[in-house]
GROMACS .gro file of C-alpha atoms in nm:
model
  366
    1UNK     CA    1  -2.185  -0.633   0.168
    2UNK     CA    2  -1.847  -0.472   0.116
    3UNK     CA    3  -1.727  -0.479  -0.257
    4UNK     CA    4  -2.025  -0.636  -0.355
    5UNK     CA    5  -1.912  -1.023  -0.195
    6UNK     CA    6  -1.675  -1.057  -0.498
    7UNK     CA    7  -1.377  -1.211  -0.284
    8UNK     CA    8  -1.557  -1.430  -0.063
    9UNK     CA    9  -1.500  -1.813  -0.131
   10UNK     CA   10  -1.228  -1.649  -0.422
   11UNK     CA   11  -0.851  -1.739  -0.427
   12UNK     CA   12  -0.669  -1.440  -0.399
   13UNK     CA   13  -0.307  -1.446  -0.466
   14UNK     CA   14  -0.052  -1.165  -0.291
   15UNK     CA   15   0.248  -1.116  -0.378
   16UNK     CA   16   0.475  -0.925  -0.131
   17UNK     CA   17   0.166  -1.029   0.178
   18UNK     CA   18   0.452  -1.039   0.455
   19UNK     CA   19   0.531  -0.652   0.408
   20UNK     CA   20   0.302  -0.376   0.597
   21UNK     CA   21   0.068  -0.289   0.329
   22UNK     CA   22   0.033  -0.715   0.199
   23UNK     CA   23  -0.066  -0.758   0.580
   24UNK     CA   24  -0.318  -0.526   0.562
   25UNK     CA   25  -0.466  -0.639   0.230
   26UNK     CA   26  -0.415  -1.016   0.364
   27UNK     CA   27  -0.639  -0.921   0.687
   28UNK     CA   28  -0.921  -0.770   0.503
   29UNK     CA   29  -0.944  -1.006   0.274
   30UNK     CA   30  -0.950  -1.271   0.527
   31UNK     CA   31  -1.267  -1.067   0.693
   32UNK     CA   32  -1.396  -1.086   0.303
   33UNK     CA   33  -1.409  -1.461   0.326
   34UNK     CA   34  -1.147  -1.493   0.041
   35UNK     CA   35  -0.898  -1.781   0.058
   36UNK     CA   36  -0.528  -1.607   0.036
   37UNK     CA   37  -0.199  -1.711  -0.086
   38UNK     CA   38   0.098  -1.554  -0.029
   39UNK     CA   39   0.391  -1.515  -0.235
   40UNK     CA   40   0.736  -1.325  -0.043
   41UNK     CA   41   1.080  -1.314  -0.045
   42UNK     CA   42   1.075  -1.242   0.370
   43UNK     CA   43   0.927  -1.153   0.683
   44UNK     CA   44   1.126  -0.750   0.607
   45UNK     CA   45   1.106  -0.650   0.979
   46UNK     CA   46   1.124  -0.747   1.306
   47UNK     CA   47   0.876  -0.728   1.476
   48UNK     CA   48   0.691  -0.762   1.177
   49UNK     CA   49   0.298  -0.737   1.135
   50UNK     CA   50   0.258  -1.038   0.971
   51UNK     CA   51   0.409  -1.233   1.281
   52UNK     CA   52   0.275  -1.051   1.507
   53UNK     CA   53  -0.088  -1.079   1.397
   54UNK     CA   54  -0.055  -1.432   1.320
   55UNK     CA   55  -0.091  -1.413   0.949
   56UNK     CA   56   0.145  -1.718   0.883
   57UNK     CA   57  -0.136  -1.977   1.047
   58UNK     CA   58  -0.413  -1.817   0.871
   59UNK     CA   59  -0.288  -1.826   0.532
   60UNK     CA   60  -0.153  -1.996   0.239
   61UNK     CA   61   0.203  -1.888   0.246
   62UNK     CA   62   0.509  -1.949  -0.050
   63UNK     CA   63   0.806  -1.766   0.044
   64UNK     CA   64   1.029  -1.678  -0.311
   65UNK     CA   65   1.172  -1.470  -0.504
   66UNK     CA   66   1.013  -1.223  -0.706
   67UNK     CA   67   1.267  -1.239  -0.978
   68UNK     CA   68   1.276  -1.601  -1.001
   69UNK     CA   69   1.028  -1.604  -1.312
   70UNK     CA   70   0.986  -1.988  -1.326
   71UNK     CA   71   0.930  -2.002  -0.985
   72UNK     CA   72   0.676  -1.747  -0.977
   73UNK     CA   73   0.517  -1.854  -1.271
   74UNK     CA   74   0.464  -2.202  -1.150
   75UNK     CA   75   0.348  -2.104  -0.794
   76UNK     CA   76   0.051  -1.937  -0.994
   77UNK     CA   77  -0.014  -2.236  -1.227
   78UNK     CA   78  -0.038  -2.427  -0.857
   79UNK     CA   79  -0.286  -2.168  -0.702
   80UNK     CA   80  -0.490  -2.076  -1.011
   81UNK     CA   81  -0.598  -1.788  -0.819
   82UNK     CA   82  -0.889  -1.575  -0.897
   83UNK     CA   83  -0.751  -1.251  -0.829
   84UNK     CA   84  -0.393  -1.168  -0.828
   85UNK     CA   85  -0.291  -0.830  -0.595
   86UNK     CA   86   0.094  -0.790  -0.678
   87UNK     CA   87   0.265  -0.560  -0.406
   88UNK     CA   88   0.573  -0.715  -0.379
   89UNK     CA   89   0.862  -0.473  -0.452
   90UNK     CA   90   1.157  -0.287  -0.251
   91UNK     CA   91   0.979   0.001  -0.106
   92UNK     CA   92   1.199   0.232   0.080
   93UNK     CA   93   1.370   0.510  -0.085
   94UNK     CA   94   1.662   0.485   0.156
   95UNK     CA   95   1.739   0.148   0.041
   96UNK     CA   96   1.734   0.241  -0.306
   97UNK     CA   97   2.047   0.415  -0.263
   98UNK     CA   98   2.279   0.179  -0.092
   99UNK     CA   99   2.131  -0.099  -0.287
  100UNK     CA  100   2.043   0.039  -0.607
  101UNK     CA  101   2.079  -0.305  -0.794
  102UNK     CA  102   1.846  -0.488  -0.631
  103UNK     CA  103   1.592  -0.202  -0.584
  104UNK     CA  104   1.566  -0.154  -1.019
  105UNK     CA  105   1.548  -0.546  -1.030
  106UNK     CA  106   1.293  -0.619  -0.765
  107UNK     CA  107   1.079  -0.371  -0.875
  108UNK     CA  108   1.084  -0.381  -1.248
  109UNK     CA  109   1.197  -0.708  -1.326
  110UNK     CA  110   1.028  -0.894  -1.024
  111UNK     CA  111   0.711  -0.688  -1.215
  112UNK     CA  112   0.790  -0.850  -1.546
  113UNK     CA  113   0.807  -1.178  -1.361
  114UNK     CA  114   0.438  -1.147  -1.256
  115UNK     CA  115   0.355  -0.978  -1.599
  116UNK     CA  116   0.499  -1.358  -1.728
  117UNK     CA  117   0.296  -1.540  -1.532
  118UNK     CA  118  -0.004  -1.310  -1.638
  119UNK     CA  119   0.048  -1.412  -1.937
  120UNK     CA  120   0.105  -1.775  -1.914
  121UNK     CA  121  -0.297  -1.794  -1.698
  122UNK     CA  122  -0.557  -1.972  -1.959
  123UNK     CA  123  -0.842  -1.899  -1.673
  124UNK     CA  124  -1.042  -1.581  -1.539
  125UNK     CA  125  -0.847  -1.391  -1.365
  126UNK     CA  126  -0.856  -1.006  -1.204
  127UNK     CA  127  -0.501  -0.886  -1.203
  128UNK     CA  128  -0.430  -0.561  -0.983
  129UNK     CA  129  -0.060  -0.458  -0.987
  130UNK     CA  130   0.061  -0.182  -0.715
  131UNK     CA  131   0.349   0.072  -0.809
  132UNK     CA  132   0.350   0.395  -0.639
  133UNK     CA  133   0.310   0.799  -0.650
  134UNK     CA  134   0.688   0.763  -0.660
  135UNK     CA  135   0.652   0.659  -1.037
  136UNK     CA  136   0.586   1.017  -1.172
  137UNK     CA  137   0.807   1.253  -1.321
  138UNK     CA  138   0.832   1.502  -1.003
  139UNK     CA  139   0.874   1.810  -1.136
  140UNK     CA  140   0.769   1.980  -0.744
  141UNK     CA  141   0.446   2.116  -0.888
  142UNK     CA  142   0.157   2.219  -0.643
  143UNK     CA  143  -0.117   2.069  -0.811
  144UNK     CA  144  -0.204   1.660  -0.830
  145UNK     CA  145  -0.047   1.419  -1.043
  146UNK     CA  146  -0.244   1.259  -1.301
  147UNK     CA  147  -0.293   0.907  -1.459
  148UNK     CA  148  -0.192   1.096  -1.754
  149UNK     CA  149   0.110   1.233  -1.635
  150UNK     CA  150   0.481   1.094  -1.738
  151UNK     CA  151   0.637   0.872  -1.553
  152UNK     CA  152   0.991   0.863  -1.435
  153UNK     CA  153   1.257   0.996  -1.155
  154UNK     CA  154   1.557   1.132  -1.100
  155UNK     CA  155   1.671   0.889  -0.793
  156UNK     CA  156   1.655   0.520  -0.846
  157UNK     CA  157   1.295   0.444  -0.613
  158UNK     CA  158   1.147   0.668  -0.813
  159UNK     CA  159   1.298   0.537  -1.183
  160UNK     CA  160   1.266   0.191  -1.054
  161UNK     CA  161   0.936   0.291  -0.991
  162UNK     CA  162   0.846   0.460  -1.370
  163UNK     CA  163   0.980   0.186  -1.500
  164UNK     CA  164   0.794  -0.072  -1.389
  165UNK     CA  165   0.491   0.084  -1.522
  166UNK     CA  166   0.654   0.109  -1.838
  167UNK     CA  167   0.693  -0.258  -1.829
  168UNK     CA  168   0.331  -0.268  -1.765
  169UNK     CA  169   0.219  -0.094  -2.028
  170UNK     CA  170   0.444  -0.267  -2.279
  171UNK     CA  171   0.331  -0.641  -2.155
  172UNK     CA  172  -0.055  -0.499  -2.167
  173UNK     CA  173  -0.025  -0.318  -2.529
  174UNK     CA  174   0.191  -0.654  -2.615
  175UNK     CA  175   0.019  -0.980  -2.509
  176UNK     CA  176  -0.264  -0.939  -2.210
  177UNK     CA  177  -0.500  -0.673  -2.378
  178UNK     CA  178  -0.571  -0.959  -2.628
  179UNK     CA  179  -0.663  -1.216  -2.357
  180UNK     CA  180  -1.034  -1.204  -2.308
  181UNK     CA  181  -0.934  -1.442  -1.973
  182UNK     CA  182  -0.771  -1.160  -1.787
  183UNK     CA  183  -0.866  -0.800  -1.656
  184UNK     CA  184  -0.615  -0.585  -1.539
  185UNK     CA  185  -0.538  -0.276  -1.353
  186UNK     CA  186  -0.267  -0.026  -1.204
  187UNK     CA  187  -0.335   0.137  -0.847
  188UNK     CA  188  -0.077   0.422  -0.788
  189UNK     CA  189  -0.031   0.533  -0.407
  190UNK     CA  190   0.236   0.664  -0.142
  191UNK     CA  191   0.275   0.754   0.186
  192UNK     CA  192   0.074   0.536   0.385
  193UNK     CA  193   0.107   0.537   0.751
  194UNK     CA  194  -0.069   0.273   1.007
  195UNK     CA  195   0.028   0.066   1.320
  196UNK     CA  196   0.220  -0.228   1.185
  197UNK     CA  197   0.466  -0.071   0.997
  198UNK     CA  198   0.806  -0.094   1.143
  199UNK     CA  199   1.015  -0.068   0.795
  200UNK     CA  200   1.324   0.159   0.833
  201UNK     CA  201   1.330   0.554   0.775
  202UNK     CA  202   0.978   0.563   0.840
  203UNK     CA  203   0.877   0.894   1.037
  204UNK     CA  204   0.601   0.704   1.226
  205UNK     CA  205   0.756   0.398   1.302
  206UNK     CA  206   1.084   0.651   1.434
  207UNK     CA  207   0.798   0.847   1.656
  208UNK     CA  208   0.656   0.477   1.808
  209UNK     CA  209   0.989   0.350   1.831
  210UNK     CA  210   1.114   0.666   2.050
  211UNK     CA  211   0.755   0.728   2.230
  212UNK     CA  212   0.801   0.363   2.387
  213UNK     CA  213   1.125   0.427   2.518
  214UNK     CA  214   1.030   0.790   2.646
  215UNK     CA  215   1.289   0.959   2.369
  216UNK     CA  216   1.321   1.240   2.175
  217UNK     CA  217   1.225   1.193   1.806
  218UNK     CA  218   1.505   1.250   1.509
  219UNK     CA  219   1.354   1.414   1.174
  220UNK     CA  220   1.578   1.560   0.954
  221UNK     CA  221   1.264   1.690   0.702
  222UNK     CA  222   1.062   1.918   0.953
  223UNK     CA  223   0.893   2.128   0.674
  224UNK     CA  224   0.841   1.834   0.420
  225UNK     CA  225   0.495   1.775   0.321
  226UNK     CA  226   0.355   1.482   0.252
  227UNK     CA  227  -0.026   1.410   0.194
  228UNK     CA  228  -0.057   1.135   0.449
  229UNK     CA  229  -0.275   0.842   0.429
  230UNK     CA  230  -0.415   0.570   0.683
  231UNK     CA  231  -0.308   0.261   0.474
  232UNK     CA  232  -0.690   0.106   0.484
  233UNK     CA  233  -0.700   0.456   0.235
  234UNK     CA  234  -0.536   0.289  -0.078
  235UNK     CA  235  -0.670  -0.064   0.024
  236UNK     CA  236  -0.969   0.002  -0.008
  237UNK     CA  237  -0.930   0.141  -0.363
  238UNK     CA  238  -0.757  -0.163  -0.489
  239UNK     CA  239  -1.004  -0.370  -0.327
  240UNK     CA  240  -1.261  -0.131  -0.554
  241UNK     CA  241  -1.063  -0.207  -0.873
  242UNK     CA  242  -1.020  -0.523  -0.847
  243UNK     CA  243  -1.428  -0.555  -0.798
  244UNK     CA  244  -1.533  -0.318  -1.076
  245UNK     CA  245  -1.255  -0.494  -1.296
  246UNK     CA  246  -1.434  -0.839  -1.225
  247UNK     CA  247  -1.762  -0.722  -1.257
  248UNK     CA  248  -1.629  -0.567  -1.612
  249UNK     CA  249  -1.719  -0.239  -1.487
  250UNK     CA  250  -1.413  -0.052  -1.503
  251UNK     CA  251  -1.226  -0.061  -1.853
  252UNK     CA  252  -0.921  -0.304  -1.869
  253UNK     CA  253  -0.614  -0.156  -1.893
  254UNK     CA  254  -0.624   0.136  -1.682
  255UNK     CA  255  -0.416   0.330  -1.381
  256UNK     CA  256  -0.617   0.493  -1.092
  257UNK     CA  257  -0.458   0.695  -0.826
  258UNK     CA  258  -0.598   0.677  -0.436
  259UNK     CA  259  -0.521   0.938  -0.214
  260UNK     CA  260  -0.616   1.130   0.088
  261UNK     CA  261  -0.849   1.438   0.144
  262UNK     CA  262  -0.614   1.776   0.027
  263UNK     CA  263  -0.664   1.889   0.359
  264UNK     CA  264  -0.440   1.596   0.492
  265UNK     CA  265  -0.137   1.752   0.360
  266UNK     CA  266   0.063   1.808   0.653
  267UNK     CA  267   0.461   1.861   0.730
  268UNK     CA  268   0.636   1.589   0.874
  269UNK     CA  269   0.694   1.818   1.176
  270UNK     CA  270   0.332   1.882   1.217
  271UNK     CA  271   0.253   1.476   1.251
  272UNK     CA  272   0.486   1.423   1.482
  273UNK     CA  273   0.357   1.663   1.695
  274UNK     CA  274  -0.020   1.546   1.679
  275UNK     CA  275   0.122   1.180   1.732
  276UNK     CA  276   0.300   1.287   2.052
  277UNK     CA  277  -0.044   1.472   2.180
  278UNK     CA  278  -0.220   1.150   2.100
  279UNK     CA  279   0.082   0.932   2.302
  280UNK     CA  280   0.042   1.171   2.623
  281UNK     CA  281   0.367   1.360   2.504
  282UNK     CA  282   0.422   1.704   2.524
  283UNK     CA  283   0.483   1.804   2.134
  284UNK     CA  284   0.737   2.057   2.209
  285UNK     CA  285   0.950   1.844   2.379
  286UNK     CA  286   0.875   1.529   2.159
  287UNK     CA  287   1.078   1.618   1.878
  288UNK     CA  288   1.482   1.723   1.781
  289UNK     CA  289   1.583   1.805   1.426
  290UNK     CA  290   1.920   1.703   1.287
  291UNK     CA  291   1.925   1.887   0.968
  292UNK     CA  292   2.075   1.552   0.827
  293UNK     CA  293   1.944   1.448   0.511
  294UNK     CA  294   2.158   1.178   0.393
  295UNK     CA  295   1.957   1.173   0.048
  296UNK     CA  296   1.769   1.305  -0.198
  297UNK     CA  297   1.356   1.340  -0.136
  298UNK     CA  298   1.110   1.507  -0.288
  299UNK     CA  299   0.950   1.768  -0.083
  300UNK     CA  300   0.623   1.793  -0.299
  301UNK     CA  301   0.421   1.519  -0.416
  302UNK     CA  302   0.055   1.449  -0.439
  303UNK     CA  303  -0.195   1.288  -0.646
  304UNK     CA  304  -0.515   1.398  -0.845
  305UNK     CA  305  -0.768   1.148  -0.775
  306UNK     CA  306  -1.041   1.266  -0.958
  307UNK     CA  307  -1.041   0.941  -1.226
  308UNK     CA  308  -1.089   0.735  -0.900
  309UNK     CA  309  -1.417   0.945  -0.778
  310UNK     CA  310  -1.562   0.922  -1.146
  311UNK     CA  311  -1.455   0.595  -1.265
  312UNK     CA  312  -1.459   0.400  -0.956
  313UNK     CA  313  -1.714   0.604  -0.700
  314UNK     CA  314  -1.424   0.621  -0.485
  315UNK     CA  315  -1.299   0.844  -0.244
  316UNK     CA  316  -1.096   0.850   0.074
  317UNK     CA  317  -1.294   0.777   0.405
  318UNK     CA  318  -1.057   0.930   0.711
  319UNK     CA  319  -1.008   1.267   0.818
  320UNK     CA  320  -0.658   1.336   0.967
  321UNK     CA  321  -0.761   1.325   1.304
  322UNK     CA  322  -0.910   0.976   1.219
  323UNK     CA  323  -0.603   0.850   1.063
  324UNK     CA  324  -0.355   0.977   1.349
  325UNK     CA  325  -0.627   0.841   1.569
  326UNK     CA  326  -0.594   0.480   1.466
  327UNK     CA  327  -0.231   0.470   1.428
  328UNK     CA  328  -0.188   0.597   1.828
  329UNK     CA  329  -0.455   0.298   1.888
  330UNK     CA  330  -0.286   0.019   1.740
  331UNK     CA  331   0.059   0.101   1.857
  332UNK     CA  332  -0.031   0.191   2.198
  333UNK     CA  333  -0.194  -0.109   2.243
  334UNK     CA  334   0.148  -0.289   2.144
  335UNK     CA  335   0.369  -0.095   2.327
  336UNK     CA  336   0.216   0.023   2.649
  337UNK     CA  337  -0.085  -0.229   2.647
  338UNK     CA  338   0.166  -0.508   2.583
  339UNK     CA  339  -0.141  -0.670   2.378
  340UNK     CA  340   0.018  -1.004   2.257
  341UNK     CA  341  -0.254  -1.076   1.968
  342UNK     CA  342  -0.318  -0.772   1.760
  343UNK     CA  343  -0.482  -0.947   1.448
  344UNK     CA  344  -0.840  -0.856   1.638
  345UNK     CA  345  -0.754  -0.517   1.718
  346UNK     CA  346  -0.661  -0.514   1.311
  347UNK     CA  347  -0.944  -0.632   1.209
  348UNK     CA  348  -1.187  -0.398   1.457
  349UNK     CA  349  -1.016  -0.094   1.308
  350UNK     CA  350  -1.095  -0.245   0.951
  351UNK     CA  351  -1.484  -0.277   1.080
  352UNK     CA  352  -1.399   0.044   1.176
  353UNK     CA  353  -1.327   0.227   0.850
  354UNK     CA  354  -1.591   0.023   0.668
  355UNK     CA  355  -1.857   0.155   0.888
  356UNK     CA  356  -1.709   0.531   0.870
  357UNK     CA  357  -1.716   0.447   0.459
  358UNK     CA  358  -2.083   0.291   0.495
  359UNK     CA  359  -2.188   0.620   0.648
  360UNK     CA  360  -2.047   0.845   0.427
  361UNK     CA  361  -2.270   0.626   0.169
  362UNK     CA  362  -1.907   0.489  -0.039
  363UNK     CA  363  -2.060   0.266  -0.318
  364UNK     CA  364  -1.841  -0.022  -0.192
  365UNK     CA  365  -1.896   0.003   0.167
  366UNK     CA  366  -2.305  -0.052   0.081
   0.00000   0.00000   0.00000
């Protein structure tokens, strides 16, 4: 049984469940048996995966603000969840620079806010809190990031980013290493692609978006890399820590990063390309570049995962082909199929990856 049973009959709290990678999490643990809550601001998108697979009506659902630290803290006195999986933050870098405010405040003080309410539990719980590859120092170095690393930015994502782990660290060190109630974790992961996602300056979400209407694609990046991941990728890790955290096999405390195979480092360009193949478009004339980049982004960045693979016996399941495989499935079957409930097809390409994990012997696929 996958990750050993530990979520089924469990509450499982999540904050930020109505964005692309909560549905996700919210769907598979739904499949776990686990009894979910959800905790959001809003439904970020329309469409928006969590309305279109239905999530609302299978669900527990508490829409708020992140910030709001007496609200948040009493929505988790109400739930007493078992597990908490906090993903809630302001998540695209594009964003962070006309509304730089609100992206430094969501993301490190809406992170204190669930830190608070950490603190405040007086039962067992497994805390796993989400911030991103975003929150190291990029310094545009070929070789993987580790846990080790420093943390920081020069745009605001990426600072808002470093700093929320700082607040981590300074809440764990502080008050919740000395509660024997609570274990707690940090997952670090980025560029996760998937059908589902239809947030804004995505590249995927562009290519789906212009595919469907039988356009040209915009990227302004061609030659960026990016070490892409199907988003089931860093799921499945947090799913892993949160187990081995319950089941006091993993220290307390720590950060693991989860990311893809090296050989899934591909340019922007290069995706597109293979998604248009995989749509029945001819690559060449699937894509335009504009040579507009309104912003600053980092053109390296990946992650050393090794701490994952020894700590955690984890390691990413897809190959590239897989990954690009999936995402052409699930948005075809939107767009052209005109397939009105996608929450099975979700949860057949979750069966899906489990079983390509299961083979490949993953400890928490067995």
């Amino acid at each position: 049984m996958a990750f050993n049973n530990v979520y089924k009959g469990k509450k499982v709290l999540v904050t930020g469940n109505t964005g692309f990678k909560g549905s996700w999490l919210t769907t598979w643990l739904k499949m776990l048996g686990a009894d979910v809550y959800g905790y959001s601001l809003s439904v970020p998108t329309s469409p928006a995966m969590f309305e279109v697979d239905g999530l609302q009506e299978r669900i527990h659902h508490r829409f708020g603000d992140i910030r709001d630290r007496e609200v948040m803290n009493a929505y988790v006195q109400e739930v007493k969840p078992d597990f908490i999986f906090h993903l809630a933050a302001q998540a695209i870098v594009s964003t962070s620079y006309k509304e730089p405010f609100d992206t430094i405040t969501t993301n490190v003080v809406g992170t204190a806010s669930v830190l608070e309410a950490i603190r405040n539990i007086d039962w067992p719980c497994t805390c796993v809190l989400i911030t991103s590859d975003k929150a190291y120092d990029n310094v545009e170095w070929i070789w993987g990031y580790r846990e080790t690393d420093a943390m920081g930015g020069k745009d605001v994502y990426s600072g808002s980013k470093g700093a929320a782990e700082l607040a981590i660290k300074c809440y764990w060190h502080s008050f919740i290493s000395k509660k024997e109630n609570i274990k707690m974790g940090v997952a670090r992961a980025g560029n996760v692609i998937g059908g589902g996602d239809w947030a804004k300056d995505r590249i995927i979400v562009d290519c789906v978006k212009a595919f469907s209407k039988n356009e040209v694609v915009e990227i302004r990046s061609p030659k960026a890399t990016r070490p892409w991941q199907h988003v089931l990728e860093p799921l499945s890790g947090y799913l892993t820590l949160g187990q081995y955290l319950y089941e006091s096999k993993s220290e307390n405390g720590e950060a693991y990063n989860f990311g893809p195979r090296a050989e899934q480092t591909k340019t922007v360009f290069e995706l597109v390309q293979d998604l248009a193949k995989l749509w029945g478009i001819d690559p060449e004339k699937a894509v335009r570049l504009t040579g507009n980049v309104p912003f600053h982004e980092a053109t390296l960045l990946k992650l050393n995962c090794d701490k994952a693979l020894a700590y955690l016996n984890w390691h990413s399941t897809l190959h590239y082909e897989q990954c690009i495989q999936f995402i052409a499935d699930w948005y075809r079957a939107y767009y052209v199929d005109g397939r009105k409930d996608m929450f099975e097809l979700t949860c057949a390409q979750i069966e899906q990856y489990m079983a390509a994990a299961k083979a490949q012997e993953l400890k928490w696929a067995l």
